Coordinates of C-alpha atoms and ligand atoms in Angstrom, one line a residue:
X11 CA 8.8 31.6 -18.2
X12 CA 8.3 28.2 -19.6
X13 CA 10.1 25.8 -21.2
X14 CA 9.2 22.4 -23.1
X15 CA 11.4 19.7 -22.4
X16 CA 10.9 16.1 -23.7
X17 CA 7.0 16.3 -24.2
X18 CA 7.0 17.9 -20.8
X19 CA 6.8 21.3 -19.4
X20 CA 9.2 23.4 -16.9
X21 CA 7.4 26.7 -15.8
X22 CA 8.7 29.3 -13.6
X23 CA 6.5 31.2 -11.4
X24 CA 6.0 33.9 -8.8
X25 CA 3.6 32.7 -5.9
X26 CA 2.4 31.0 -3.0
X27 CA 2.8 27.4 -3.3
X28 CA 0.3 26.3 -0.9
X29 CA -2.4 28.0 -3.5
X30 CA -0.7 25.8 -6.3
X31 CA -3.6 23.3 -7.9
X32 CA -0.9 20.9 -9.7
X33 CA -1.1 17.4 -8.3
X34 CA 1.6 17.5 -5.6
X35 CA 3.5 20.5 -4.1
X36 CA 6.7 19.7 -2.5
X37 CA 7.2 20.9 0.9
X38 CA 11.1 21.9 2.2
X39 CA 10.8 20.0 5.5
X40 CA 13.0 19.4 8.6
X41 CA 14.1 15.8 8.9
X42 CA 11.2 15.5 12.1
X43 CA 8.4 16.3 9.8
X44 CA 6.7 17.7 12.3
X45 CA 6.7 21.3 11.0
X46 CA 9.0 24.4 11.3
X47 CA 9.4 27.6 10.0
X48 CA 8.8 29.1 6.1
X49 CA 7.2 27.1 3.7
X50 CA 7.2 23.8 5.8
X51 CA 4.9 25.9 8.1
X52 CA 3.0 27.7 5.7
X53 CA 2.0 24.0 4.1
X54 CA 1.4 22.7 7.5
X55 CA -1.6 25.4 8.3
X56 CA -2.9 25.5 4.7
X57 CA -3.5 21.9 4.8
X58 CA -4.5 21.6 8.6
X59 CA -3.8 19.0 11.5
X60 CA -4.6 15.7 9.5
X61 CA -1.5 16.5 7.7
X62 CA 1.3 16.4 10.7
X63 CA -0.9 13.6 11.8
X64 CA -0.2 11.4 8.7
X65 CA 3.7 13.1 9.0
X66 CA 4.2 11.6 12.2
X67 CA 2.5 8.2 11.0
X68 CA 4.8 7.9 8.3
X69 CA 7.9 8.9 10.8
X70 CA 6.8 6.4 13.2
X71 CA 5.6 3.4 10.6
X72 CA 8.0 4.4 7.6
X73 CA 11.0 5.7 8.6
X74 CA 10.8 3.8 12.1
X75 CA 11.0 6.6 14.0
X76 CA 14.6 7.7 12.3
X77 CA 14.6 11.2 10.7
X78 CA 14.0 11.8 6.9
X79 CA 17.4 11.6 5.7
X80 CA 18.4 14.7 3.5
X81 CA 18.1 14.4 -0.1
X82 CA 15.5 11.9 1.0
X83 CA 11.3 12.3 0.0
X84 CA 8.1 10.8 1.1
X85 CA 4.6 11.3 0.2
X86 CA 1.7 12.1 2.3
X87 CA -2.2 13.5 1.5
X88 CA -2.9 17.3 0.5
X89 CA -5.5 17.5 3.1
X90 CA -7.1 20.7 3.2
X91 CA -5.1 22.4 0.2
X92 CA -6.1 22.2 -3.9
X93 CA -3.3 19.2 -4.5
X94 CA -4.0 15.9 -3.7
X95 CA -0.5 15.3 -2.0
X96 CA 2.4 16.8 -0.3
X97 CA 5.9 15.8 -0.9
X98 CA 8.1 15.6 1.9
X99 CA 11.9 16.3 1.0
X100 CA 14.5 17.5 3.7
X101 CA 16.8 20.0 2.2
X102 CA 20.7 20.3 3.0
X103 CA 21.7 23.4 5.1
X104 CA 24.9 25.3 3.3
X105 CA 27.6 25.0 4.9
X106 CA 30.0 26.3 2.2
X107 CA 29.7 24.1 -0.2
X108 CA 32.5 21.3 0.9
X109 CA 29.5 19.2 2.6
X110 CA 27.8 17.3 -0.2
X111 CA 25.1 20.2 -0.3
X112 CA 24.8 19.9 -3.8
X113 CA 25.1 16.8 -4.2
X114 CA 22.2 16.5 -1.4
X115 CA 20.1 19.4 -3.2
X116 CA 19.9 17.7 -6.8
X117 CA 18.9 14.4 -4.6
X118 CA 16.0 16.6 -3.5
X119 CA 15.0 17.3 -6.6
X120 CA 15.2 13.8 -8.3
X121 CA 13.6 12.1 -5.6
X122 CA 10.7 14.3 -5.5
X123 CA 9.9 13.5 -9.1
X124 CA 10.8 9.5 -9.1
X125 CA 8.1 9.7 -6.0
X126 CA 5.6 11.5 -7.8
X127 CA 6.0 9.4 -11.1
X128 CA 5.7 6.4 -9.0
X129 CA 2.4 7.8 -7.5
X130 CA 1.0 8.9 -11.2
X131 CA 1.3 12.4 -10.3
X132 CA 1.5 14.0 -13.6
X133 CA 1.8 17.9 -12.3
X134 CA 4.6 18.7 -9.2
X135 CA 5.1 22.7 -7.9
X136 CA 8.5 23.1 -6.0
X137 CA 9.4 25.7 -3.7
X138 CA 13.3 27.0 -3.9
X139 CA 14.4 24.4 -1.5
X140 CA 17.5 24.9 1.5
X141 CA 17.8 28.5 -0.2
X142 CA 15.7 30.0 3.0
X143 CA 16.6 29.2 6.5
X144 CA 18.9 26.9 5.3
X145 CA 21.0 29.7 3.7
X146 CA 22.3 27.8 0.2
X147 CA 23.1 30.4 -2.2
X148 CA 19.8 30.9 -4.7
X149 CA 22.5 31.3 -7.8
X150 CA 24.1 28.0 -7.1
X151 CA 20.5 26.4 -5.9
X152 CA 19.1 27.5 -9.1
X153 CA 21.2 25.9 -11.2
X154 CA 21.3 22.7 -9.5
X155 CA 17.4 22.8 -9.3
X156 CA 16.9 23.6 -12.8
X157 CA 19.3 21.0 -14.2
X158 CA 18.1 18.2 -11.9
X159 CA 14.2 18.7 -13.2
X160 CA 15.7 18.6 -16.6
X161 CA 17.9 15.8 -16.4
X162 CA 14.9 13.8 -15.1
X163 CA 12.2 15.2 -17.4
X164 CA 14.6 14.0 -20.7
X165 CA 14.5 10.2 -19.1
X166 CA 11.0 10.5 -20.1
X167 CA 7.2 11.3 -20.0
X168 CA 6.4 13.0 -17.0
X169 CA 3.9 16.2 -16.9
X170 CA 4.6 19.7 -15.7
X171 CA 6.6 21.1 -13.4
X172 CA 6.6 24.2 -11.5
X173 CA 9.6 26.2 -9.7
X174 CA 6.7 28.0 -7.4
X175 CA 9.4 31.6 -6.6
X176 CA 8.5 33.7 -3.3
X177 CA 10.0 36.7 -4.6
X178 CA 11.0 38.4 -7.7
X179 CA 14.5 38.6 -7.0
X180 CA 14.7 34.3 -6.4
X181 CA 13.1 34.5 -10.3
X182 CA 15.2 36.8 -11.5
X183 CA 17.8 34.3 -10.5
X184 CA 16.1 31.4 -11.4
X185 CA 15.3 32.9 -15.3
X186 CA 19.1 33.8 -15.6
X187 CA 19.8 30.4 -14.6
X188 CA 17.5 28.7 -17.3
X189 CA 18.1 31.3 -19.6
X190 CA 21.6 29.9 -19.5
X191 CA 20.7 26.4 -19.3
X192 CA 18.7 26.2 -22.5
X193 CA 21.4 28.2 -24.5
X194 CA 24.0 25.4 -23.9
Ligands
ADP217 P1 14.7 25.8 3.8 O1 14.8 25.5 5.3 O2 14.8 24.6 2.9 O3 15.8 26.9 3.4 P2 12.6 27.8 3.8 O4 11.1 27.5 4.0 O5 13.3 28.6 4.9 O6 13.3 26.4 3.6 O7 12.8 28.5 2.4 C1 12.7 27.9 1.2 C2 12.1 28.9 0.2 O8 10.7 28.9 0.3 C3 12.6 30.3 0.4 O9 12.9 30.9 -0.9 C4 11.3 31.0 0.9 O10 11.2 32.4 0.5 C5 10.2 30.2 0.2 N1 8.9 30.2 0.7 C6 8.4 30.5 2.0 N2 7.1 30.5 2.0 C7 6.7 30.1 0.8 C8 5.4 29.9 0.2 N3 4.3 30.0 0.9 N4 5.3 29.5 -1.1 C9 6.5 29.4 -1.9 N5 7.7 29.6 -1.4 C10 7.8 29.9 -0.1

C-alpha cells in the first residue's frame, strides 16, 4: 500500500529491511548501540564490524559516553548493506502506556526523518520500532508511527518513506491503521 502525502510517498511493505536499497534504514537500537537482539542484530551482521565500530565512536565522541536517550537518533555509515547510512533511534519499552511511551515512540519517528533531511537523505525504510522485544502494542504503535511520518512529511518536501513490516499480521495492522488515517 502506498500513499502520496505532500509531494511525498508513504509505502508499506513486507520484508527484510537490511535488503532495503532506500538511502537510510533505521535501525531499533538499545541505548549502548553496541548491538542486541532482532533487527538491531540483524543490521549489525548485514552491514559487518565497521558498523559497531563507528557506533561506539559516536557513543564515545558524540554522546560522551552517555547512552542514546530514547526517542533520541544518530546517524552512522551503511557499511556493507545497499543504503548508504543507518539510523540509530532507541525505542521506548511498554510499560502500559502511563510512561511517556508514546510520547517517546512518535519522537522516534520524527527524529529519524529531521536527521535524514538534515543529511539530504531523500528515501528512509523503518522497521516497526519498540513493537518487538520491547513489547508496545503494534495497534497503538501503528497509529503513532503512521501519524508521526505524516505529520512530518506535510511540513514539507521530503522523499519516500517505507514502514519495512516482518510479518503479515504487523501489515495487516499497519494498513487498518492507514486505512483509517487517510479516511479522516
Ligand atoms: P524493539 O526492541 O524496538 O522492540 P525488535 O528488533 O525486537 O525491536 O523488533 C522490532 C520489529 O522489527 C519487530 O516487529 C520485529 O519483528 C522486526 N524485525 C526483526 N528483524 C527484522 C528485519 N530484518 N527487518 C525488518 N523488521 C525486522
Amino acid at each position: 500500500m502506498k500513499i502520496s502525502i505532500n509531494g511525498n510517498t508513504l509505502e508499506l511493505k513486507i520484508g527484510d529491511i537490511t535488503k532495503q536499497t532506500t538511502d537510510a534504514i533505521v535501525n531499533a537500537a538499545i541505548g549502548t548501540l553496541l548491538g542486541g537482539g532482532g533487527v538491531d542484530g540483524a543490521i549489525h551482521r548485514a552491514a559487518g564490524p565497521e558498523l559497531l565500530e563507528e557506533c561506539k565512536k559516536v557513543r564515545r565522541d558524540l554522546l560522551e559516553g552517555e547512552l542514546l536517550a530514547t526517542g533520541k537518533a544518530v546517524i552512522t555509515g551503511g557499511y556493507n548493506l545497499a543504503s548508504k547510512h543507518v539510523i540509530h533511534t532507541v525505542g521506548p519499552v511498554w510499560h502500559g502506556g502511563a510512561n511517556q511511551e508514546e510520547k517517546l515512540l512518535a519522537d522516534c519517528y520524527r527524529n529519524s526523518l529531521q536527521l535524514a533531511a538534515a543529511n539530504n537523505i531523500k528515501s528512509i525504510s523503518f522497521p516497526s520500532i519498540s513493537t518487538g522485544v520491547y513489547r508496545f502494542p503494534v495497534e497503538l504503535a501503528s497509529e503513532i508511527a503512521l501519524r508521526s511520518i505524516r505529520e512530518f512529511l506535510n511540513e514539507g518536501r521530503f522523499g519516500d518513506v517505507t514502514m519495512m513490516l516482518f510479518s503479515d499480521i504487523d501489515f495487516g495492522k499497519f494498513q487498518s491503521s492507514l486505512e483509517k488515517l487517510v479516511q479522516q
